XYZ file of C-alpha atoms in Angstrom:
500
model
C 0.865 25.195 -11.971
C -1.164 23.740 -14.705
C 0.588 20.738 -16.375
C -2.071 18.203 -15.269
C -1.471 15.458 -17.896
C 1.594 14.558 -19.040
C 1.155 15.618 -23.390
C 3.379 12.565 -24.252
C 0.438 10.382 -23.516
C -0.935 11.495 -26.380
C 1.205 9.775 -28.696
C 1.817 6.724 -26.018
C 0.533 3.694 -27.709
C 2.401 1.226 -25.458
C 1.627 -2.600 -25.086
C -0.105 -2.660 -28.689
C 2.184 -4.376 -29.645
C 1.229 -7.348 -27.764
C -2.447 -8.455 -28.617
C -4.366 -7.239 -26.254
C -6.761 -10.205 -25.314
C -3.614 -12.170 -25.146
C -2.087 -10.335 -22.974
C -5.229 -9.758 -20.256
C -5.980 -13.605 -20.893
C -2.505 -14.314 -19.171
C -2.713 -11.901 -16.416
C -6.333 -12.995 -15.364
C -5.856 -16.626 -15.636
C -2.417 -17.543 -14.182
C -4.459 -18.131 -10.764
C -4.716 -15.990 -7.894
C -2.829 -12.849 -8.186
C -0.056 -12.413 -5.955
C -0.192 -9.796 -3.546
C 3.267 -8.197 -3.849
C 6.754 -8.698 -6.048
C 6.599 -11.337 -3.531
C 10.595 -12.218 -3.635
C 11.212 -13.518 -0.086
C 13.513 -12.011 1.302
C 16.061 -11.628 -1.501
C 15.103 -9.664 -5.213
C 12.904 -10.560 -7.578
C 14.431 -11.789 -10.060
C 14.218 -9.605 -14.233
C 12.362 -10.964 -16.664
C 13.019 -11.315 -20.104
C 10.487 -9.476 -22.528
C 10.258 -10.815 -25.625
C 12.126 -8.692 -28.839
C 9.361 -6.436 -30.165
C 8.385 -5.235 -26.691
C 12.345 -4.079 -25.470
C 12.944 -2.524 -29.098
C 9.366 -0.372 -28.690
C 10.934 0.696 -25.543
C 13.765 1.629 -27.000
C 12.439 3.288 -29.614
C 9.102 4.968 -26.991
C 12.646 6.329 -25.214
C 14.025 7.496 -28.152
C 10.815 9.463 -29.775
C 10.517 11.110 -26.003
C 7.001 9.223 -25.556
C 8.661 7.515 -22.433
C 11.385 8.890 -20.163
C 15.194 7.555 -20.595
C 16.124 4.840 -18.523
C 16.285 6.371 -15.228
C 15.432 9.587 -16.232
C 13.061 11.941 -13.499
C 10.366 13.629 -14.951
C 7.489 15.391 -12.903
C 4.836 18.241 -13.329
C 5.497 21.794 -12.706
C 3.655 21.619 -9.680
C 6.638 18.926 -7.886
C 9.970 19.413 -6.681
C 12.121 16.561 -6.381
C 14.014 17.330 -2.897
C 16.201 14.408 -2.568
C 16.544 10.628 -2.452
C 18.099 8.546 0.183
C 19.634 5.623 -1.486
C 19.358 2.105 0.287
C 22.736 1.035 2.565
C 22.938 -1.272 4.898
C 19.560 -2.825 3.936
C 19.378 -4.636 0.192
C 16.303 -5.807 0.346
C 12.739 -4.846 -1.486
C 11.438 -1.533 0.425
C 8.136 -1.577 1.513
C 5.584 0.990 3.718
C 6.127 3.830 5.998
C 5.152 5.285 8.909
C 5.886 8.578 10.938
C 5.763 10.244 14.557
C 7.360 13.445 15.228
C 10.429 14.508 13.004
C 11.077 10.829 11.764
C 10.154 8.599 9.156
C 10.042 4.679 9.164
C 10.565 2.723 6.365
C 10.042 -0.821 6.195
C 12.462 -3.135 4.298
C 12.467 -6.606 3.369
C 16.225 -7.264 5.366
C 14.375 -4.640 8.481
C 13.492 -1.115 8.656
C 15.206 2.295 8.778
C 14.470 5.144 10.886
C 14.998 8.518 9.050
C 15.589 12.442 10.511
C 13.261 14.177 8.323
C 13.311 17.455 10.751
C 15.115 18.542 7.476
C 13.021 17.036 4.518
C 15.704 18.782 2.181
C 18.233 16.815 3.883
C 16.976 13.300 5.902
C 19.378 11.667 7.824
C 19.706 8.144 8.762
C 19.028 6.997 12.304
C 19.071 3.267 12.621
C 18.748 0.921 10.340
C 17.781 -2.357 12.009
C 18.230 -5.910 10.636
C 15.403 -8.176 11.069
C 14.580 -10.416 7.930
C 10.971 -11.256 6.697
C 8.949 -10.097 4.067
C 7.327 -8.060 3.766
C 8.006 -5.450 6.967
C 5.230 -3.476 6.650
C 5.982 -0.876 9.617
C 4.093 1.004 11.994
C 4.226 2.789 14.887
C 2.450 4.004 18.124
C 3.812 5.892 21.190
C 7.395 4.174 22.235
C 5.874 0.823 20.080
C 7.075 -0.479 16.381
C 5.348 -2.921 15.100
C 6.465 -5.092 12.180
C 5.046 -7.735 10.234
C 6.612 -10.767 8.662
C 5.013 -12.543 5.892
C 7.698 -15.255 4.904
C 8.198 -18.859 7.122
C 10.857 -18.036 9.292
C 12.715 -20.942 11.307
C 12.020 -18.753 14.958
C 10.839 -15.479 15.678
C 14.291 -13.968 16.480
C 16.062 -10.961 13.668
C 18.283 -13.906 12.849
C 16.178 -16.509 11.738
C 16.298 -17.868 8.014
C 13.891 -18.867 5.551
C 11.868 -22.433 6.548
C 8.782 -24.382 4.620
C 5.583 -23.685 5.927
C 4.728 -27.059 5.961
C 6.945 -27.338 9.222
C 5.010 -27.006 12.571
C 7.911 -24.799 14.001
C 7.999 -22.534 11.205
C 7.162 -19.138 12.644
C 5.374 -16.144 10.921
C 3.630 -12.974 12.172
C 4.050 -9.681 14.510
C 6.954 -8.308 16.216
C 7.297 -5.250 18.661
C 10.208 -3.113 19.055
C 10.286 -0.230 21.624
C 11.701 3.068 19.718
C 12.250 5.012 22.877
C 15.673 5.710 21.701
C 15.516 6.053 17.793
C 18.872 5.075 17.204
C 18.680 2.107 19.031
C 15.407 0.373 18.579
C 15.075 -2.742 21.088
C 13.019 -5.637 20.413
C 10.491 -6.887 22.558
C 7.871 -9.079 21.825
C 6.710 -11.339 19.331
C 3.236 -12.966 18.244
C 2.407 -15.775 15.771
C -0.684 -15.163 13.870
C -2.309 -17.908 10.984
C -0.902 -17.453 7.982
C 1.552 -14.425 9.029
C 1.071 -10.566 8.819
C 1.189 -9.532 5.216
C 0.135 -6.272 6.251
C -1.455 -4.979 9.744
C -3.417 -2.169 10.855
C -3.542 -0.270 14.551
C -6.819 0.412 15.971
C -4.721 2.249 19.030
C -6.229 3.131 23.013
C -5.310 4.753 25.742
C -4.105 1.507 27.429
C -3.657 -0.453 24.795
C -3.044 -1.206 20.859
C -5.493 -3.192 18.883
C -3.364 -4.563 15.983
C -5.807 -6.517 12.741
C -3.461 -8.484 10.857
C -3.868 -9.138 7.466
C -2.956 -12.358 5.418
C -4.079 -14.729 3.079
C -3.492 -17.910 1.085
C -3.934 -21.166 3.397
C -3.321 -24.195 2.579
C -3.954 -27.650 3.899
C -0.210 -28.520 4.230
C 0.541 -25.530 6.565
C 0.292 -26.669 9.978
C -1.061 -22.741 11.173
C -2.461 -21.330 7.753
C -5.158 -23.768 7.290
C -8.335 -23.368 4.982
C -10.743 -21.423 4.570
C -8.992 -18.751 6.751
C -11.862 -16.246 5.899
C -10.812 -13.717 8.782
C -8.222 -11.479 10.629
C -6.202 -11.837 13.884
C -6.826 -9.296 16.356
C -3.925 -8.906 18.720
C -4.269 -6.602 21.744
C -0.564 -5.082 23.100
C -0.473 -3.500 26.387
C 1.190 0.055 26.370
C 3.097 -0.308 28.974
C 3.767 -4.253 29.265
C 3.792 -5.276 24.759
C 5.123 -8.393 26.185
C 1.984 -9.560 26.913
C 0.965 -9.104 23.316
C -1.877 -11.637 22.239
C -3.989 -12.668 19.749
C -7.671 -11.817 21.075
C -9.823 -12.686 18.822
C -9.955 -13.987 14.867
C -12.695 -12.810 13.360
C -14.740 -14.077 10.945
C -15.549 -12.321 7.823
C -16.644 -14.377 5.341
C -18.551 -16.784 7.037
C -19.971 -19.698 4.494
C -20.272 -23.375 4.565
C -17.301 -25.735 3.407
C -14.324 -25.587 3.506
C -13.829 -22.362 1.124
C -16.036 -20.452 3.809
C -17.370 -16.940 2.363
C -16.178 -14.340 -0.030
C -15.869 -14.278 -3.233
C -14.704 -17.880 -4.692
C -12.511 -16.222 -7.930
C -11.864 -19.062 -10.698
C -13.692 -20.719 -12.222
C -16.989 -19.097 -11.160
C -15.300 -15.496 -11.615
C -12.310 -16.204 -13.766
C -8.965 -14.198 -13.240
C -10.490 -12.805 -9.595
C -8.935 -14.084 -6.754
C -10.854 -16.232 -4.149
C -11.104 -14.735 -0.951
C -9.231 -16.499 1.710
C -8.346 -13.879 4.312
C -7.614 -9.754 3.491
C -4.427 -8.060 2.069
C -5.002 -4.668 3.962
C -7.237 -2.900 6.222
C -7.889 0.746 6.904
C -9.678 1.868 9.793
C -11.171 5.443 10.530
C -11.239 5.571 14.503
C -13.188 8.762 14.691
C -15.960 7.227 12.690
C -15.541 3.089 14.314
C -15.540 2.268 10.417
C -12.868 0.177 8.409
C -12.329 -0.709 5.230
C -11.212 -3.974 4.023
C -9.686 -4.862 0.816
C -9.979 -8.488 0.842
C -8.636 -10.371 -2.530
C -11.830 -10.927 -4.122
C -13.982 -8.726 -1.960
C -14.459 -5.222 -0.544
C -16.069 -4.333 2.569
C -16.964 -1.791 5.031
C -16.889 -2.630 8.565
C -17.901 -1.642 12.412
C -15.283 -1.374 14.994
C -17.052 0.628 17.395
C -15.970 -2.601 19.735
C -12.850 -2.904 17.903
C -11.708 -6.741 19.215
C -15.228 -7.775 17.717
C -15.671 -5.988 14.100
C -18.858 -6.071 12.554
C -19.366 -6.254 8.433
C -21.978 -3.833 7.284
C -21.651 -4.370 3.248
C -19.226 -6.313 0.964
C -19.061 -5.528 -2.376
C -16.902 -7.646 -5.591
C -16.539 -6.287 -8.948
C -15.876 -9.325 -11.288
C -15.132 -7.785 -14.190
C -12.205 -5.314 -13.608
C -10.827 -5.912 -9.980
C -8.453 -9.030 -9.685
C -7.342 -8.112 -6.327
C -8.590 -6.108 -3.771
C -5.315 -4.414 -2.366
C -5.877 -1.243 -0.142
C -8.371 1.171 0.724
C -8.598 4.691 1.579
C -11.457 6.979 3.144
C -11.897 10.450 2.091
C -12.506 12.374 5.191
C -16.403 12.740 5.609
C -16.541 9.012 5.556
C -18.850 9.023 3.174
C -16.437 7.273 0.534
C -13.607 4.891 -0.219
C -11.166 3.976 -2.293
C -9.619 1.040 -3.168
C -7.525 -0.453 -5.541
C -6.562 -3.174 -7.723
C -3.378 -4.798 -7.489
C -3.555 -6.760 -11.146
C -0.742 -9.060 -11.096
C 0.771 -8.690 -8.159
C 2.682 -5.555 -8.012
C 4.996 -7.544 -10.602
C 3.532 -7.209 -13.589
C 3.517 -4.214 -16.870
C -0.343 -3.186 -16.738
C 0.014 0.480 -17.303
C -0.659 0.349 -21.017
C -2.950 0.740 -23.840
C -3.312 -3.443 -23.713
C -4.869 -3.309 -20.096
C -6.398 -0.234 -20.604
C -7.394 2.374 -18.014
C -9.762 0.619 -16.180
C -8.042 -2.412 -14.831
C -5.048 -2.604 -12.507
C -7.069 0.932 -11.017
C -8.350 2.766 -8.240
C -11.899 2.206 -7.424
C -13.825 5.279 -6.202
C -16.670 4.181 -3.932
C -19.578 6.573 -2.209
C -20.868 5.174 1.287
C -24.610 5.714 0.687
C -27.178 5.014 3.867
C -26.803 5.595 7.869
C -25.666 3.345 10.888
C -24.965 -0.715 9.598
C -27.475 0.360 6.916
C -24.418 1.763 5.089
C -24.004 0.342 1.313
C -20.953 1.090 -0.854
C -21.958 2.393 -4.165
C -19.524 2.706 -7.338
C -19.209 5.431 -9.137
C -15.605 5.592 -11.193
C -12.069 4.420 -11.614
C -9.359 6.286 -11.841
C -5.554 5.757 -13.405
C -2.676 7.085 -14.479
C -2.996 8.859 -17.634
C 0.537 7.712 -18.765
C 1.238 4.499 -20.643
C 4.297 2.847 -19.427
C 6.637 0.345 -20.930
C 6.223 -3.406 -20.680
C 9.209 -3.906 -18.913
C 7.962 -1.893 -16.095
C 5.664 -3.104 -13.321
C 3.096 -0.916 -12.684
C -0.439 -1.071 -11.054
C -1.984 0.817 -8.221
C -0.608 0.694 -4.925
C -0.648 2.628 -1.386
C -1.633 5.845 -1.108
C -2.967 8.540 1.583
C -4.849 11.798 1.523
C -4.086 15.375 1.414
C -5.619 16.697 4.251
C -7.689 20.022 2.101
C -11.207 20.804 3.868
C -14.156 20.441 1.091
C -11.665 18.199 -1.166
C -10.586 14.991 -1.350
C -7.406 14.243 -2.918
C -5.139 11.426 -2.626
C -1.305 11.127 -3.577
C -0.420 7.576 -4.320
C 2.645 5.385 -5.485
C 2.197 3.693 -8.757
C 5.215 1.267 -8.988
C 7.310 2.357 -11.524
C 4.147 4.706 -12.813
C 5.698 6.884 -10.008
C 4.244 9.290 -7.644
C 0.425 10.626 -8.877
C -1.468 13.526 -7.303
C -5.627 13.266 -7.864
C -8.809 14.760 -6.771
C -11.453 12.405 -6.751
C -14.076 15.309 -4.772
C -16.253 14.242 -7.726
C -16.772 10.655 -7.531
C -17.698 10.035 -10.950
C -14.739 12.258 -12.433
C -11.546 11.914 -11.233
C -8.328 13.177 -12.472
C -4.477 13.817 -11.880
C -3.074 17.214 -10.683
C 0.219 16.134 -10.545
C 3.412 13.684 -10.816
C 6.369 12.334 -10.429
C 8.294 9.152 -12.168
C 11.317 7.641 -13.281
C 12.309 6.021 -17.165
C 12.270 2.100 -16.822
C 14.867 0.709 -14.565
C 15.702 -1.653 -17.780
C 14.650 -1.308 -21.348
C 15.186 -5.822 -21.965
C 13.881 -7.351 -18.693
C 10.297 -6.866 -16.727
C 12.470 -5.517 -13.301
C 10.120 -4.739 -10.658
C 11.045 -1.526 -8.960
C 9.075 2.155 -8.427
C 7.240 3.278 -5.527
C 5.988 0.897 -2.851
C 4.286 3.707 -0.797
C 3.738 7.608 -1.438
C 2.485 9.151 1.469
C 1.766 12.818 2.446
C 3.164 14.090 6.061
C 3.102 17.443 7.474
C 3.699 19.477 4.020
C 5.840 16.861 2.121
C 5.257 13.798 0.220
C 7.337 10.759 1.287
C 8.055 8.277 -0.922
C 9.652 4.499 -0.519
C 11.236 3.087 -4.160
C 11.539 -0.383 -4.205
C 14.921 -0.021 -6.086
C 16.146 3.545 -5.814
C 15.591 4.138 -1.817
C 13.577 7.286 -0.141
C 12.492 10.251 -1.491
C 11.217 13.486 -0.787
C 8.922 15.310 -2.767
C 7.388 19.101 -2.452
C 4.272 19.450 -3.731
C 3.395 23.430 -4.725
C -0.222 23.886 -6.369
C -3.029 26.207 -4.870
C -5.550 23.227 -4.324
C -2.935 21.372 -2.052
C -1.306 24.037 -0.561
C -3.738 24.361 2.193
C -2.940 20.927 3.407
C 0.612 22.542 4.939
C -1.213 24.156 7.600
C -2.023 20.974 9.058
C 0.461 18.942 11.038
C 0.125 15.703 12.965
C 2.023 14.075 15.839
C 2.054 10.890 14.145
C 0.428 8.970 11.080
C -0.012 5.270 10.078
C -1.567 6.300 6.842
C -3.753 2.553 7.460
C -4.895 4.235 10.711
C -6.486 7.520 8.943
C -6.877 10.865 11.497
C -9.560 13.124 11.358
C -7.474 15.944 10.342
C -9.928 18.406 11.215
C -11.094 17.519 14.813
């Protein structure tokens, strides 16, 4: 199992077409980048590309530089299982989370609740309707927790869109108790400032620490105001969530004004975002560390008391990083990744325009001991295939392969697909393996691919945007170790220590 780089890249000159300063003076000057597709709660709406970029498509397709529209094409070293297509649930899919025999995935209409004691063959559960982007999903015990990142007119599953300029609006965390899988049973609900984009469980015996992520204030929201340069902690008792409540926010950006800290993107660091709150966390209990990638900033944090986490180094990179998106530990803790989510998760940045070194992963070592810990740079790392400019494609969420002495990462791409890469080197990554689909439209910029690729318990999992779940089985001597190892339950932004 050998193929490690696709050979069609070879010829790929993709996006060369479009002058290149052009194209990376649009993308890093239209303001801060948006975190996601960001459609609401309906689709986000095509695109046109202009003429010359849908007939190189065409023509990429028809000289076999790109797969056909639709098309599957993978390395040697992945099987395609299956895919799930989307039902009763229309909307954008999002993350995923798993405990036991199922799989959650989180939807922009809800969530679904898969049977993946057959990975060959999943089998829906539930599907549950709740509305409000962007449903990132996790899950703890008996607990579901779901976040909602869109102004809602009440914190009910039937609530519609509302302004956030209206006091009443609602946005944040809801609790569902999944005793029975196939009939999950709401429970609880807590407003945090400026919503959950995304959230992260720190969990106890007693209890479950949630830090909510979100971002963009503004002085005409009535509960997102400015500079909003921290997280909401919310603590959820086991065995009473509806007591759920905010605990603490804290702040990690602290600065004078009313900007606060963290990096203050454009015009001081043009086409970075300014930091006004984090997009995702990822916390390593077994170590009281997290990671945070915060818009314009990365940091490394404490949580050895985790309602009060402590910064130990932030770190910005103002020439390649637009937004920080996610981050990832390898399992010694002594390095992270995180990446860049250039244009939102909505935009074509997968070609020879952008170049390999923006819209990327960035592979950091954690140098020092104690809160004398600095993160140090070393590489990035991205796909080695060009895609076409009408598909989005950046880096997105990924989680590790749990090999002992390695550290390798399968991650979603968008509609770059499903890639497989060691990174034990710091300074040279590169891809084992992958998995992808031909543009979802050769005329119109349709965003689509793989929200979240996630390995569980011998399989990857993966949650398309467009085409629905799939199931992926990785074969390859450097991974197959990781099938030996098999957890109870995994919220890929709460990382185990697989080998405790």
């Amino acid at each position: 199992m050998t193929l490690l780089i696709d050979p069609r890249t070879r010829r790929r000159r993709l996006g060369v077409a479009a002058a290149a300063a052009g194209l990376l003076a649009a993308l890093l000057t239209a303001g801060p980048a948006a975190a996601t597709p960001d459609p609401g709660d309906g689709p986000a709406v095509p695109e046109k590309v202009s003429r010359s970029d849908a007939i190189e498509t065409r023509t990429a397709i028809a000289n076999g530089e790109i797969p056909g529209q639709d098309e599957i094409v993978h390395s040697d070293n992945i099987e395609h299982l299956t895919n799930i297509p989307k039902d009763a649930l229309p909307g954008t899919n999002s993350d995923l989370a798993f405990q036991g025999e199922y799989a959650f995935a989180g939807n922009y209409d809800g969530f679904r609740i898969f049977d993946i004691s057959n990975p060959k063959a999943p089998r829906t559960v539930a599907q549950v309707l709740c509305p409000g982007s962007q449903n990132d999903v996790s899950v703890s015990g008996n607990l579901l927790f779901l976040s909602t990142d869109s102004s809602r007119s009440d914190n009910s599953c039937n609530s519609t869109t509302q302004p956030a300029t209206e006091k009443s609006s609602w946005e944040g965390m809801k609790v569902f108790d999944i005793t029975d899988k196939a009939n999950p049973k709401y429970v609880a609900a807590v407003e945090t400032a400026c919503g959950s984009h995304t959230h992260t469980l720190v969990p106890e015996r007693k209890n479950v620490y949630i830090y909510v992520a979100s971002y963009s204030p503004s002085a005409t929201f009535p509960d997102c105001q400015p500079p909003h340069d921290g997280i909401s902690v919310i603590k959820v008792p086991r065995n009473a969530p509806e007591k759920a409540a905010v605990v603490n926010f804290p702040v990690l950006f602290p600065g004078e004004g009313p900007d606060g800290g963290g990096n203050p993107g454009a015009p001081t660091n043009p086409g970075v975002s300014k930091t006004t709150g984090c997009h995702d966390i990822t916390v390593l209990p077994s170590k009281d560390l997290a990671a945070g990638a915060c818009m314009g900033d990365g940091i490394l944090f404490s949580i050895k008391d985790p309602e009060h986490p402590k910064v130990i180094d932030q770190v910005e990179d103002n020439v390649n990083f637009a937004f920080w998106h996610s981050a990832t530990f390898n399992q010694k803790a002594n390095k992270v990744v995180f990446t860049d989510e250039l244009g939102g998760g909505g935009a074509a940045t997968c070609n020879a325009a952008i170049g390999p070194n923006r819209g990327a992963d960035g592979i950091y070592d954690i140098v020092g001991k104690g809160d004398k810990r600095k993160l140090v740079f070393k590489n990035y790392f991205k796909i080695p295939r060009h895609q076409a400019d009408t598909e989005n494609c950046v880096a997105h969420n990924g989680s590790l392969i749990p090999v002992k002495g390695k550290d390798l990462m399968v991650q979603a791409w968008y509609q770059g697909g499903v890639s497989v890469w060691d990174f034990t080197d710091s300074s040279n990554p590169k891809e084992i393996a992958y998995f992808e689909r031909g543009p979802l439209t050769t005329d119109k910029l349709t965003v689509g691919g793989s929200w979240s690729a996630y390995y569980y318990n011998g399989y990857i999992y993966s949650n398309d945007i467009a085409k629905g779940f799939d199931v992926l089985k990785l074969s390859d001597r450097r991974t197959d170790p990781a099938k030996r190892v098999h957890l109870r339950e995994l919220n890929v932004q709460t990382q185990p220590d697989y080998f405790d």
